[in-house]
Each structure stands twice: as C-alpha cells, then as structure tokens.
mmCIF file of C-alpha atoms and ligand atoms in Angstrom:
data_model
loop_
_atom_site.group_PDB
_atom_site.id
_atom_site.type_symbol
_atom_site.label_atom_id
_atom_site.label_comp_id
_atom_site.label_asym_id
_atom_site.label_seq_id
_atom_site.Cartn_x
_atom_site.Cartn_y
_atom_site.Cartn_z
ATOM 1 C CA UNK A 72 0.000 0.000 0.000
ATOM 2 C CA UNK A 73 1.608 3.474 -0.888
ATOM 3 C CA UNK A 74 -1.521 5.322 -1.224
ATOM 4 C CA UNK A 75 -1.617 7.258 2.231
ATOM 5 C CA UNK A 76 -4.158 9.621 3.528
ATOM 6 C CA UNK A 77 -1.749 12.153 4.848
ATOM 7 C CA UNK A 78 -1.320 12.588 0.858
ATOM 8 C CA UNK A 79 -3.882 15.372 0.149
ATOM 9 C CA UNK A 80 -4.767 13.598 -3.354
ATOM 10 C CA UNK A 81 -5.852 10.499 -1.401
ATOM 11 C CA UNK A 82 -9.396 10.488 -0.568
ATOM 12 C CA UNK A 83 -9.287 7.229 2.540
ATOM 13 C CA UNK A 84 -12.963 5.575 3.851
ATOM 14 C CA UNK A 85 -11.660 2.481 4.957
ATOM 15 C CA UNK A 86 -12.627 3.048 8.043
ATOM 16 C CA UNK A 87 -12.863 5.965 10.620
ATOM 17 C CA UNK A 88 -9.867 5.103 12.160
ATOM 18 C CA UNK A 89 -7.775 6.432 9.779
ATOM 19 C CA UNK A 90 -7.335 10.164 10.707
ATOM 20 C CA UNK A 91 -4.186 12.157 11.850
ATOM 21 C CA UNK A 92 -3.876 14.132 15.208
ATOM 22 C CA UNK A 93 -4.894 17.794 14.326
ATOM 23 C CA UNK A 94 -2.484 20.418 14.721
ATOM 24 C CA UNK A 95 -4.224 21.391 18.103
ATOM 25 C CA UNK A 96 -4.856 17.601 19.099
ATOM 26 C CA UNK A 97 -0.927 17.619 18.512
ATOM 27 C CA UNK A 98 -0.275 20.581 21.005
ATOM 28 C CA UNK A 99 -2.428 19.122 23.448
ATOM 29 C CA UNK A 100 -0.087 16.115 23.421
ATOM 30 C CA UNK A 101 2.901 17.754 23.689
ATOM 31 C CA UNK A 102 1.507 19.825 26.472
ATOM 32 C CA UNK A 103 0.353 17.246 28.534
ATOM 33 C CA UNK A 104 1.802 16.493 32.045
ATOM 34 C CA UNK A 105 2.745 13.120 32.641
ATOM 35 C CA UNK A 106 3.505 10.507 35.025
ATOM 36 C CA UNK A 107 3.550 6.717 35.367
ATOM 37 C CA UNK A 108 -0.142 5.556 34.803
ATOM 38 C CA UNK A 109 1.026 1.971 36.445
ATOM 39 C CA UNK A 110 1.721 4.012 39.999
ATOM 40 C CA UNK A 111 -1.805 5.522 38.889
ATOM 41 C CA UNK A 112 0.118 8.915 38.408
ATOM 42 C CA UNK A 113 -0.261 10.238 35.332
ATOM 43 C CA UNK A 114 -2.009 13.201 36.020
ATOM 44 C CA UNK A 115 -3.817 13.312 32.047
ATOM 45 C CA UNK A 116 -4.958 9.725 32.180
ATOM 46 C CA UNK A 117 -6.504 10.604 35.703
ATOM 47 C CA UNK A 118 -8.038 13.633 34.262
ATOM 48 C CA UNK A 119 -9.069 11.435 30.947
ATOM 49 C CA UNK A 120 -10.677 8.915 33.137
ATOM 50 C CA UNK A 121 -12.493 11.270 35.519
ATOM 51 C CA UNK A 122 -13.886 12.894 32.712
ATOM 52 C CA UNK A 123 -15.429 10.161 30.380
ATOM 53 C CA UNK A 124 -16.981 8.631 33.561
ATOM 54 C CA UNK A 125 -18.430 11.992 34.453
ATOM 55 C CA UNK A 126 -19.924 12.412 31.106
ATOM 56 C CA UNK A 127 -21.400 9.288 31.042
ATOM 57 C CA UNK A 128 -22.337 9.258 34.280
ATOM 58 C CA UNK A 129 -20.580 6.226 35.915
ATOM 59 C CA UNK A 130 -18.155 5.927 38.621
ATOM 60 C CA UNK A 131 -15.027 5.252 37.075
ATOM 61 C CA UNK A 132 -13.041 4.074 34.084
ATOM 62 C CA UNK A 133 -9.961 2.977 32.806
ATOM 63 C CA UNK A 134 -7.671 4.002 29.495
ATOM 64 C CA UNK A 135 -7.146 0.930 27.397
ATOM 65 C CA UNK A 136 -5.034 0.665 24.221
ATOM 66 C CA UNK A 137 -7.501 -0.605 22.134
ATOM 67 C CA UNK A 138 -11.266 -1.302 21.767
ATOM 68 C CA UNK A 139 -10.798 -4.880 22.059
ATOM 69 C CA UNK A 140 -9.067 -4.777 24.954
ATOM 70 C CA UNK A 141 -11.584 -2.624 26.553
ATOM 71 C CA UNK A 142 -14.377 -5.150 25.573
ATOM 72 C CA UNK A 143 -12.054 -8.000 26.476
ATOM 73 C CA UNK A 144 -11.776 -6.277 30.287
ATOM 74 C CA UNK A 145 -15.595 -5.734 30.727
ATOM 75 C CA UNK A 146 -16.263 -9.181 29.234
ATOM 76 C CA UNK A 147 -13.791 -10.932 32.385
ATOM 77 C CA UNK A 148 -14.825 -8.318 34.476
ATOM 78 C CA UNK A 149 -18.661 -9.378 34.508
ATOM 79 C CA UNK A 150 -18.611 -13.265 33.576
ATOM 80 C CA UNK A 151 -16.177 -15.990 35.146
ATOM 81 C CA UNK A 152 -14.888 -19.097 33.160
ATOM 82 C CA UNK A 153 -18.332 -21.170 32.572
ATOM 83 C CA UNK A 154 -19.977 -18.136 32.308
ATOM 84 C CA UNK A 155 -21.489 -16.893 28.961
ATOM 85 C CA UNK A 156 -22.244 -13.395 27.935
ATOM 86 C CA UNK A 157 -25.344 -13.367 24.539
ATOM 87 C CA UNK A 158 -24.440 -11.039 21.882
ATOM 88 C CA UNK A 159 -25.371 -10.719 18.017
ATOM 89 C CA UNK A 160 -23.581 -12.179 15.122
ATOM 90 C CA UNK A 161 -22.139 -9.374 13.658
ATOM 91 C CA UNK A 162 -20.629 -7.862 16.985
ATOM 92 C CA UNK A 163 -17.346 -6.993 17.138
ATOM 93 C CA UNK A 164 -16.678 -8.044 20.929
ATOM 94 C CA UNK A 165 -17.902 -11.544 19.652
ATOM 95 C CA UNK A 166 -17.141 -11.926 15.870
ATOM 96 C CA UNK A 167 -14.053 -9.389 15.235
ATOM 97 C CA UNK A 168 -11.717 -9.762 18.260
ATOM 98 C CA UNK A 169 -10.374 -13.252 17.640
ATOM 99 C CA UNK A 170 -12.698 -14.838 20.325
ATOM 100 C CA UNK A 171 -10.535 -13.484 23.222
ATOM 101 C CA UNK A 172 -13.156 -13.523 25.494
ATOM 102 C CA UNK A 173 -13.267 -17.189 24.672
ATOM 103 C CA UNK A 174 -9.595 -17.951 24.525
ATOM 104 C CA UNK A 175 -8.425 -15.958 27.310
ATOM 105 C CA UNK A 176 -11.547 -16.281 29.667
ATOM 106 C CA UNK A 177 -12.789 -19.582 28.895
ATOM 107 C CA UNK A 178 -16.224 -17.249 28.505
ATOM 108 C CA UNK A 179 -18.397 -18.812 25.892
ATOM 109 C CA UNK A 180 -20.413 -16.658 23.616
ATOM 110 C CA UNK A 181 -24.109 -16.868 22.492
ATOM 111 C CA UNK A 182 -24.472 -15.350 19.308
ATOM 112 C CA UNK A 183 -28.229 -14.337 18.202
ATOM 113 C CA UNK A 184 -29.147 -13.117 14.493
ATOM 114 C CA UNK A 185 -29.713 -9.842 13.775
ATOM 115 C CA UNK A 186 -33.277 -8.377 12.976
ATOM 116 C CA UNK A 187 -32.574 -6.225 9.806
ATOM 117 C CA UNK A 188 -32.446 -2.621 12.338
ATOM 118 C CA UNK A 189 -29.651 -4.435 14.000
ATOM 119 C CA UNK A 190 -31.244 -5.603 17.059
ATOM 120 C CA UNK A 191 -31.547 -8.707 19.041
ATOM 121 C CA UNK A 192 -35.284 -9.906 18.951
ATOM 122 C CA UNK A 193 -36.221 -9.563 22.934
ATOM 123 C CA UNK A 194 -37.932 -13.699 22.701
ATOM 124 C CA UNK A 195 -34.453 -14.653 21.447
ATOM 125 C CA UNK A 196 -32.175 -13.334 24.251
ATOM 126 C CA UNK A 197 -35.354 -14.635 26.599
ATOM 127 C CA UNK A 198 -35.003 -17.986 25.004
ATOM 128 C CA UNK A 199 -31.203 -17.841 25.292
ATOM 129 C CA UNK A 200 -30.930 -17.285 28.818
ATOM 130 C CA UNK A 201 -30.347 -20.780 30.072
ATOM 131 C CA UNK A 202 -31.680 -22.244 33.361
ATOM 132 C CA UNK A 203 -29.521 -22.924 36.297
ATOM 133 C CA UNK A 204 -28.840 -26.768 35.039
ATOM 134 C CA UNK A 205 -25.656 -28.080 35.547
ATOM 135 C CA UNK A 206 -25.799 -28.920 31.315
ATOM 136 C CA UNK A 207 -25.401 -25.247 30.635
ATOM 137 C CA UNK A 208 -22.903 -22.102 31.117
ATOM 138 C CA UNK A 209 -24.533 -19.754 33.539
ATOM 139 C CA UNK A 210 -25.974 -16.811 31.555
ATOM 140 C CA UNK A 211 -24.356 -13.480 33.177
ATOM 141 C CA UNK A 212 -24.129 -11.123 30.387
ATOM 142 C CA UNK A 213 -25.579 -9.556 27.291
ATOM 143 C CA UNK A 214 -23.202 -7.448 25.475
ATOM 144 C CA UNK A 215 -25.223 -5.064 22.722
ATOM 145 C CA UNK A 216 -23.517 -2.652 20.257
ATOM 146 C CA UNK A 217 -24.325 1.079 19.307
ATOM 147 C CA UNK A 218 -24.007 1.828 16.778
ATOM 148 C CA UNK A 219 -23.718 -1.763 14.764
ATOM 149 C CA UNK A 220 -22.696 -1.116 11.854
ATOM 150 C CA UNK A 221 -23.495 2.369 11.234
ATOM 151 C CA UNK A 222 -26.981 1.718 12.843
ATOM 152 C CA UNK A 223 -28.423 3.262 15.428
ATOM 153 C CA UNK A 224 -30.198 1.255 17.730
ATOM 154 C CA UNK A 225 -34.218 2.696 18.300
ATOM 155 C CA UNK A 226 -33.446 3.696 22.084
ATOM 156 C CA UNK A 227 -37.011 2.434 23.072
ATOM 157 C CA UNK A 228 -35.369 -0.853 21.834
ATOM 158 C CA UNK A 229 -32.263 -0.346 24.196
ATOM 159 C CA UNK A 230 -34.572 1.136 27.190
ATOM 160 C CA UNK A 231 -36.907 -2.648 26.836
ATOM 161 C CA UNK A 232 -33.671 -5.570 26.214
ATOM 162 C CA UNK A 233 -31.577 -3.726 28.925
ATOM 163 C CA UNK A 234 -34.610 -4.114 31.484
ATOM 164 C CA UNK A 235 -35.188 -7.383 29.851
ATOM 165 C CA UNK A 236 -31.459 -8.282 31.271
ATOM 166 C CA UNK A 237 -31.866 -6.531 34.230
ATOM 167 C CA UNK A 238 -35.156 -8.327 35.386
ATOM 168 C CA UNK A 239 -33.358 -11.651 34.453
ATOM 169 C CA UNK A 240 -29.994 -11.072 36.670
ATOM 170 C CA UNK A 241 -28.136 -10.568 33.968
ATOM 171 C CA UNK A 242 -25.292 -7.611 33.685
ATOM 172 C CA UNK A 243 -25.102 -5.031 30.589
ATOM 173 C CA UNK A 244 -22.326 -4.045 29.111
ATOM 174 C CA UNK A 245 -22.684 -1.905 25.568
ATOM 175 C CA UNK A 246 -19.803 -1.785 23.227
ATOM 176 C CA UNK A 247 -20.127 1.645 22.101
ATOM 177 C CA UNK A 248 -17.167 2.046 19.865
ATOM 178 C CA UNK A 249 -19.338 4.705 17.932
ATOM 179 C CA UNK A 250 -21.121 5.574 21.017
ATOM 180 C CA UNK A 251 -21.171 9.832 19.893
ATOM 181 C CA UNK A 252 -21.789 8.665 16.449
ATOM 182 C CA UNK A 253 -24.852 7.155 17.950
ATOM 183 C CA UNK A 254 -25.451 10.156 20.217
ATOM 184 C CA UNK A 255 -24.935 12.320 17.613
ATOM 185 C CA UNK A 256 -28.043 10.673 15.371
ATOM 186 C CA UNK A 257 -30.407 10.304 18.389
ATOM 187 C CA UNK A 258 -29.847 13.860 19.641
ATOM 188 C CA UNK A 259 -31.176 15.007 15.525
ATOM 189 C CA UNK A 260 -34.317 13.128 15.980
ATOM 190 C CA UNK A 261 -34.989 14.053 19.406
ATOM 191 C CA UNK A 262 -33.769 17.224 19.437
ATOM 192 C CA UNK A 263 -31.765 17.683 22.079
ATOM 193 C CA UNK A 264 -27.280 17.538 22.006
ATOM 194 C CA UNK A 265 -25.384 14.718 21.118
ATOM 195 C CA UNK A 266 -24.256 15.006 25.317
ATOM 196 C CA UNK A 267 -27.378 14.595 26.593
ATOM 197 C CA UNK A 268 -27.643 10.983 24.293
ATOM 198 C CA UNK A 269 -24.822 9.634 25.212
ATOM 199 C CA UNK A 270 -25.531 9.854 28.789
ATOM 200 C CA UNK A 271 -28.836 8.382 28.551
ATOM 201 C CA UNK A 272 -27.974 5.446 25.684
ATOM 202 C CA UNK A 273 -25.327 4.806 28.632
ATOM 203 C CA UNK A 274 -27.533 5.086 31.789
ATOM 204 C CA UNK A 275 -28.717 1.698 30.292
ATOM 205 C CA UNK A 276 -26.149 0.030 31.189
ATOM 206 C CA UNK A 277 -23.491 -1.914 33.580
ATOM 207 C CA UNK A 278 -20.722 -0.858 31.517
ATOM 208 C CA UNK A 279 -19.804 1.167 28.141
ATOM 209 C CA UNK A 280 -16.698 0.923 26.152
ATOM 210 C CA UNK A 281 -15.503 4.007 24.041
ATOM 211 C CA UNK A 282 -13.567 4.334 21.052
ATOM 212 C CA UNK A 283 -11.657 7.471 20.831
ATOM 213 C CA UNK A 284 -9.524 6.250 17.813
ATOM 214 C CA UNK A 285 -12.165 5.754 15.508
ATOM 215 C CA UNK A 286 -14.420 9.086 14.633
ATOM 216 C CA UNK A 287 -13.558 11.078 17.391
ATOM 217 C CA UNK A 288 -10.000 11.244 15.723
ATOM 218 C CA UNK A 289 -7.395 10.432 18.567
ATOM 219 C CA UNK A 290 -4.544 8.045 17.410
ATOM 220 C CA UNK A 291 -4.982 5.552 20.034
ATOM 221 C CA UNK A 292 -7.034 4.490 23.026
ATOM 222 C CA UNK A 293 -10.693 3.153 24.075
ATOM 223 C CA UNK A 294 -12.241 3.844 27.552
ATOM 224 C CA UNK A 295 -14.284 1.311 29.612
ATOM 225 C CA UNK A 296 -16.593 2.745 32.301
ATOM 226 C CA UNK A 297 -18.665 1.199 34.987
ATOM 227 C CA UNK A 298 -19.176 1.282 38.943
ATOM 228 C CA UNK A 299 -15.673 1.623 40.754
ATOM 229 C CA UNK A 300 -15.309 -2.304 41.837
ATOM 230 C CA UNK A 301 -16.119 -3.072 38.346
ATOM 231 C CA UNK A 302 -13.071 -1.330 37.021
ATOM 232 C CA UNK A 303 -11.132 -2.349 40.333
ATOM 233 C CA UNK A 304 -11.643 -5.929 38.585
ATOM 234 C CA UNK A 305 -10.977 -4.510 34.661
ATOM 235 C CA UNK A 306 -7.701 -2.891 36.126
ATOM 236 C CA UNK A 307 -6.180 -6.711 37.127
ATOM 237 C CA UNK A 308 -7.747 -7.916 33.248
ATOM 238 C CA UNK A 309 -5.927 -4.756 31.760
ATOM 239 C CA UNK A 310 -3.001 -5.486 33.153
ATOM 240 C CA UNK A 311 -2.749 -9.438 32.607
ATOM 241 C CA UNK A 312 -3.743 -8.442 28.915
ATOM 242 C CA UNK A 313 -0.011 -6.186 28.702
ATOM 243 C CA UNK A 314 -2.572 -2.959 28.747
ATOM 244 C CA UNK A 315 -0.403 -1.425 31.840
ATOM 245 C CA UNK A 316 1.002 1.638 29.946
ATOM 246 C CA UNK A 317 3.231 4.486 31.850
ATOM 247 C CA UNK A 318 3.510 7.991 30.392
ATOM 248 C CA UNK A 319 0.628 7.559 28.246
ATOM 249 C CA UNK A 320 -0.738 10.716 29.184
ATOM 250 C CA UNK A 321 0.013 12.131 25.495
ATOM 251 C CA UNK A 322 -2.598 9.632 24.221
ATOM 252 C CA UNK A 323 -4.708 10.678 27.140
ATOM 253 C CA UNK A 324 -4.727 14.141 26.042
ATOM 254 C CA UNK A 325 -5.719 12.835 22.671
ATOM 255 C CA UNK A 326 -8.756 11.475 23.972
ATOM 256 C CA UNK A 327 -9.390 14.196 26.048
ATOM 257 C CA UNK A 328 -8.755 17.164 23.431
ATOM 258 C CA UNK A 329 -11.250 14.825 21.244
ATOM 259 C CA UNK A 330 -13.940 14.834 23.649
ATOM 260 C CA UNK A 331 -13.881 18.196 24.300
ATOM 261 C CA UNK A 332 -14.279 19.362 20.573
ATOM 262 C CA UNK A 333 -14.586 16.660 18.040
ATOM 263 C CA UNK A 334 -17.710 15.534 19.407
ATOM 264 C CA UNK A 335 -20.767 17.472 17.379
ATOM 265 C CA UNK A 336 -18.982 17.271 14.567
ATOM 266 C CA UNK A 337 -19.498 14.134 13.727
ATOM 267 C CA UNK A 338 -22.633 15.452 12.253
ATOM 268 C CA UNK A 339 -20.879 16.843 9.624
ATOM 269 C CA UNK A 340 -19.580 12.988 8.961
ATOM 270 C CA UNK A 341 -23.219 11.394 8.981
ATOM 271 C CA UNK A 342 -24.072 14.630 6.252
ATOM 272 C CA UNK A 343 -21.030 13.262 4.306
ATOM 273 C CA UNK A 344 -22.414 9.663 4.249
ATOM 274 C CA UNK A 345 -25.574 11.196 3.133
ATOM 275 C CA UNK A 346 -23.807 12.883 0.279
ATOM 276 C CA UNK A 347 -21.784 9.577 -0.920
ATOM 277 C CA UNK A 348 -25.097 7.887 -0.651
ATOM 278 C CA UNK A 349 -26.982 10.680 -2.543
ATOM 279 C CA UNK A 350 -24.365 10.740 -5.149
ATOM 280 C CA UNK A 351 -24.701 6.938 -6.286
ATOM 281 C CA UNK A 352 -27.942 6.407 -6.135
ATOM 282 C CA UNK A 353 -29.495 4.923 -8.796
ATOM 283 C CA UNK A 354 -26.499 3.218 -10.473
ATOM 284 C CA UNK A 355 -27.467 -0.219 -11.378
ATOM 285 C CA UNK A 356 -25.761 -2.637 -10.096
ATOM 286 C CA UNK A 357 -25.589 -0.894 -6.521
ATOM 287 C CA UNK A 358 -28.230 -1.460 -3.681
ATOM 288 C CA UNK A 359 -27.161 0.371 -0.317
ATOM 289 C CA UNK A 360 -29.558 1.711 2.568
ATOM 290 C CA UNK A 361 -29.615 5.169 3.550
ATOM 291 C CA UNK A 362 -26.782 5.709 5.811
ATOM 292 C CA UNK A 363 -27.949 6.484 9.544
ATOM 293 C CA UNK A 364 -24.071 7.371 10.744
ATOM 294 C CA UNK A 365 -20.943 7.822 9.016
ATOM 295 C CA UNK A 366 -20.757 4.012 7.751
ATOM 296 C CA UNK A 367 -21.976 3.467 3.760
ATOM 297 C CA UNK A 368 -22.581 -0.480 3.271
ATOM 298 C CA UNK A 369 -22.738 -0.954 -0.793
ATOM 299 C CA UNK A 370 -23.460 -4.086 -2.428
ATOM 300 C CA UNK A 371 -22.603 -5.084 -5.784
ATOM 301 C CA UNK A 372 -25.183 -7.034 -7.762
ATOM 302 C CA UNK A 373 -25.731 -8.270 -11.112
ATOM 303 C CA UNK A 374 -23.472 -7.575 -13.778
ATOM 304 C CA UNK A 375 -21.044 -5.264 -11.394
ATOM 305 C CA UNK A 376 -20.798 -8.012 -8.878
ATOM 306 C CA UNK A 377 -19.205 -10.572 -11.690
ATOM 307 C CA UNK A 378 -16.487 -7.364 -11.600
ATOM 308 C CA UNK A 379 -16.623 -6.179 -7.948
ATOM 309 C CA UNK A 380 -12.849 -7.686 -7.497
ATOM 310 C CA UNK A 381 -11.752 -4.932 -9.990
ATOM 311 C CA UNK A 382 -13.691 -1.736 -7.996
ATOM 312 C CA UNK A 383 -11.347 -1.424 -5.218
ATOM 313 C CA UNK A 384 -8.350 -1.217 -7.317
ATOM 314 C CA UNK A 385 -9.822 0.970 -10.042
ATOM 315 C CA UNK A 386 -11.073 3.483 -7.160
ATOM 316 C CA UNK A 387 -7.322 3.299 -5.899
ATOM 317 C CA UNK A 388 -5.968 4.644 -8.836
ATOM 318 C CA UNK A 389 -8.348 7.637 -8.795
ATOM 319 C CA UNK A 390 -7.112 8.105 -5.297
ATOM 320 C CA UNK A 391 -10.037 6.673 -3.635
ATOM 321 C CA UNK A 392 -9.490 4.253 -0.487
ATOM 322 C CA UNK A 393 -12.080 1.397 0.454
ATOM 323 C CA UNK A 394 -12.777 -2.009 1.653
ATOM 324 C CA UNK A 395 -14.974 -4.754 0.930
ATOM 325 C CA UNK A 396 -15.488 -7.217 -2.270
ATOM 326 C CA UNK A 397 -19.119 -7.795 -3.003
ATOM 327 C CA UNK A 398 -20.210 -5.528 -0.133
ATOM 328 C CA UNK A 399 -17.813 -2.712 0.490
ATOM 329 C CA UNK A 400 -18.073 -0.192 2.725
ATOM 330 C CA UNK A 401 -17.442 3.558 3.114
ATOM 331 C CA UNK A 402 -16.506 5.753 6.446
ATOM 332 C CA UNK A 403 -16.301 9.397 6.581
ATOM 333 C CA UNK A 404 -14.398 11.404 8.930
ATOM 334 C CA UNK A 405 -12.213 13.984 10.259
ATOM 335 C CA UNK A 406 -10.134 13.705 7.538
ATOM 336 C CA UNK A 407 -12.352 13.603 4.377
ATOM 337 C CA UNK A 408 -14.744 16.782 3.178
ATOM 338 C CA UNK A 409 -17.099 17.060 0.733
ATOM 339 C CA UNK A 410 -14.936 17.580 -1.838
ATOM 340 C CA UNK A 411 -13.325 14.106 -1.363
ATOM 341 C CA UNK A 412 -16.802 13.159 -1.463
ATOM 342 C CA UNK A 413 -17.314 14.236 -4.731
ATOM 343 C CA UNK A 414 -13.862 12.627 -5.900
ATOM 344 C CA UNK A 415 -15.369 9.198 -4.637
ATOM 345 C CA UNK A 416 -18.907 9.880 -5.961
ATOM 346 C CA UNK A 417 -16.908 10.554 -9.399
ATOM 347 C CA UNK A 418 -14.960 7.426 -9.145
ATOM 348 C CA UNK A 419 -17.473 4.948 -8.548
ATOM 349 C CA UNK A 420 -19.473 6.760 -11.211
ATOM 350 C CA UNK A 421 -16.696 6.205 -13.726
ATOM 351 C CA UNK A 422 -16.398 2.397 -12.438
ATOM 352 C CA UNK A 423 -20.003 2.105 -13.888
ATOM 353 C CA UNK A 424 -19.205 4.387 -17.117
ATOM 354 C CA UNK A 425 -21.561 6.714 -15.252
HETATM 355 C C1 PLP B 702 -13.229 -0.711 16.185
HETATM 356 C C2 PLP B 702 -14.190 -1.369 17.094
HETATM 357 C C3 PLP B 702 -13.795 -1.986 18.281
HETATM 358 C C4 PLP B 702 -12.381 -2.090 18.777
HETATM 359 O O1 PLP B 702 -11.409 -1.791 17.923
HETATM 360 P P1 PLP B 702 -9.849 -1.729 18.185
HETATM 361 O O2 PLP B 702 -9.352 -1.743 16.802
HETATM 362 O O3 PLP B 702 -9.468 -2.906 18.993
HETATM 363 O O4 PLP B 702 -9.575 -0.454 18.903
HETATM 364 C C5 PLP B 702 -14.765 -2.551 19.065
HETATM 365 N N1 PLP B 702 -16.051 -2.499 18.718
HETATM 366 C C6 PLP B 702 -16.464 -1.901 17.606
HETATM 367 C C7 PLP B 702 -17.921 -1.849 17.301
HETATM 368 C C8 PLP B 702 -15.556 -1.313 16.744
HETATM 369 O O5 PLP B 702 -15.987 -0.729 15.630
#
C-alpha cells in the first residue's frame, strides 16, 4: 500500500480510524503532564478517566489501548470461566476480536441473528438465557452494540432488552465504539445535544466501552466505564492483557482534546455519508440503505458483482481508499470533506461508465 491519507490527493474511507492528530490535538499532546499511569500517576490519564466517567455518568473508568481490549476487560470483568455473555452475530466483541473472550476467559459466547435494524429480537435473548442446570454455562451477560454497523439502535429498543437483562440477573455491558456517532443521530431526531444521548444510551447500562480512535480522531485508546469495583476488577484484566502503559498521558490528552471538541462534529460525517449515498444512487448494479451514521454499506449485484474484485483497485488509482469485495463499505471522517466526497462519488461513477 503506498496510497496514504496524509497525501492530500488520497481520498481514505476504509474506516474511521484512519485520521491524523490535528495540529491542536498535537499541542495538546505535547503539552500534557505526565507521570507513570502503572503508579496511577499520570495526572492526564486521571483527568481522561475522571472525565469520560463523568460524562457518562458512571463511577469510574480505565484508558485501554484498544477497543478490544476494553471489551475484552468488561467481558472478564462481569462473567467468570463457565460463564457466557449473549451477543449478536455481527458484533465486534464476539465476531471481530479473535474470540478473546473465549480464549483468554474460557467465557463462551451466544451469538443471536440480527433483525434487519440491527437488534436482538427480545424472545431470542429470553429464550437464550439458560436455566440454572448443571448442562449449561450460567448466563451473566448480554453485550449489545451502538451503533452496529453504522446503525443506530431505536433507544425504546435499548430502554426494553436492557430491562429485559436486568429483570433476568443478567449484567449489561454496551460496546459503544461509535457511542457519539450514535449520540450524535439520536440527539437530531430528538432534538436535544449529542451530550445529553450519550448519557442516557449509557444510563442503560453496567458498563460502556468508548472508542476514541475511531471518529472522534485520537490516534490511540478506548475507555471502559462502569461502577468503581467493576473497574477495580478490569484494572487486574488490563493489566494481565499487557494494557499497563506508563507515560501515556500524550494519548490521554488525545482522547481528552477529542472529547472536548470533536464531538458534534461528527454530524458533519453522517451529512457526508448522506452525500456519498446521494451521489450513487441509482447506479445499477448498486443497492445500499440510507446511511444512519458515518458508515456506507454498498453491495454489488448483477453484472457489477461478476467485476466487484476490480472496484477497489480501479477506485485506488483515482485516489479513492475502500474495503470490501461484493459488499464494500465507506466511512467518513475527520479527515475527508465534501470535496473528497465528490472525488469518490466521481470514481465509482466512472467504475459504472456513469
Ligand atoms: C473498532 C471497534 C472496536 C475495537 O477496535 P480496536 O481496533 O481494537 O480499537 C470494538 N467495537 C467496535 C464496534 C468497533 O468498531
């Protein structure tokens, strides 16, 4: 791969987590004080951790390297080997992280289908949760994610499966990876801030992890929140897993400089899907939905499909990054404007002799 985004010709959607510290997000950084976040003295993690808790109204939480590690930590933090946490097929704490929970943990998923708005059907995570019978893993958990796959999850439906857990014993922990993306599209159709959302899509829950490397444009880091014992017991997991960092207060500040101003913009990346999505519609060959976030899913069908292993290349040499084969998909960001847009839109256009 030499096509890079920090080349202004390059237009990059693989995914959101593609974007470069801004200038200021780089001054933060450098500005940061630090200390050793193993002695629990880095004084910009603290303040990182503090804050993300505070905003999303929990007790506590911890700076992890990664998303999957933060999943990985709530995950062992709630269940104990024999236990089993239920989660949808196309989750990333149960399909996309190498089955860690499973490896590591000896925690055994129970993957559900999807219903096409990306929930779990509230009979099947009823039907799933397993009687106390020495033949089955104890039920302790049900993971959800929001938003899955650009999707945002109707919060009535979050409100009814969380109390569904709750009434059954069960803990909740929500992978929100795109947490503000979701925020971001509830506060538009309720009409209140993106703030506001994320507090109350997270006042559903035990726990809530938070990506601050994917939109919210920080190089590094996720965030796991939950009571203060919980994250008592995700501090041992983080640190088993090699997630004990020391002066990582400069990706702290990342995180922090992110949350403080890259947060209502991400409207401007669900308007961006909107324009990608506006831009091809009608090609044949192309079926997408209307994107909801900043994710575009396109499939390729008919005729195009027979071709769709040549699309990704031809868009690369027009400058245009993406993933996918027969289904590829699109993310906007910090680091793409409407004008890339319009390079993409032209690209895939050409693709189709359009
Ligand atoms: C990206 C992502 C993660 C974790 O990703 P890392 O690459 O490990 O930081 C977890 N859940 C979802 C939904 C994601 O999109």
């Amino acid at each position: 791969m030499t096509a890079s985004s920090s080349s202004p010709t390059v237009v990059d959607l693989r995914s959101d987590t593609v974007t470069r510290p801004t200038a200021a997000m780089r001054a933060a950084m450098l500005a940061a004080p630090l200390g050793d976040d193993v002695f629990a003295d880095d004084p910009s993690v603290n303040a990182l951790q503090e804050k993300i808790a505070g905003m999303l109204g929990f007790e506590a939480a911890l700076f992890v390297p990664t998303g999957t590690q933060s999943n990985f930590c709530a995950i062992l933090s709630h269940c104990q080997r024999g236990d089993e946490y239920i989660v949808g097929q196309m989750a990333h704490c149960y399909r996309w992280e190498g089955g860690g929970a499973a490896v590591f943990g000896s925690v055994q998923p129970q993957p559900l289908d999807h219903q096409p708005d990306g929930t779990l059907a509230l009979e099947a995570i009823e039907a799933a949760i397993k009687p106390d019978d020495a033949h089955f893993a104890r039920t302790r958990l049900l993971a959800l994610e929001n938003t899955l796959g650009g999707k945002l999850l109707p919060f009535d439906y979050v409100e009814q499966a969380t109390q569904l857990a709750r009434r059954r014993g069960l803990a909740r922990h929500l992978d929100g990876a795109r947490l503000f993306n979701a925020a971001v599209a509830q506060a538009a159709q309720r009409g209140t801030d993106a703030r506001t959302e994320a507090r109350r899509i997270a006042g559903c829950f035990d726990s809530v992890s938070v990506c601050f490397s994917k939109g919210l444009g920080a190089p590094v880091g996720s965030a796991l929140c939950g009571s203060r014992e919980f994250i008592a017991r995700a501090h041992r997991i983080r640190k088993m897993a090699g997630g004990g960092m020391r002066q990582s207060g400069m990706l702290a500040a990342a995180a922090s400089h992110a949350l403080d101003h890259h947060i209502e913009r991400l409207a401007q990346d669900h308007l961006l899907a909107r324009r990608l999505a506006d831009g091809l519609a009608g090609l044949p060959g192309l079926q997408f939905e209307a994107p909801q976030t900043n994710l575009l899913f396109v499939e390729l069908t008919g005729e195009a499909r027979s071709r769709s292993a040549e699309l990704v290349p031809h868009l690369k040499q027009q400058g245009v990054l993406a993933t996918g084969l027969y289904r590829l998909r699109f993310a906007t960001h910090l680091d793409v404007d409407a004008a890339g847009i319009d390079r993409a839109i032209g690209a895939i256009r050409s693709f189709f002799h359009a």
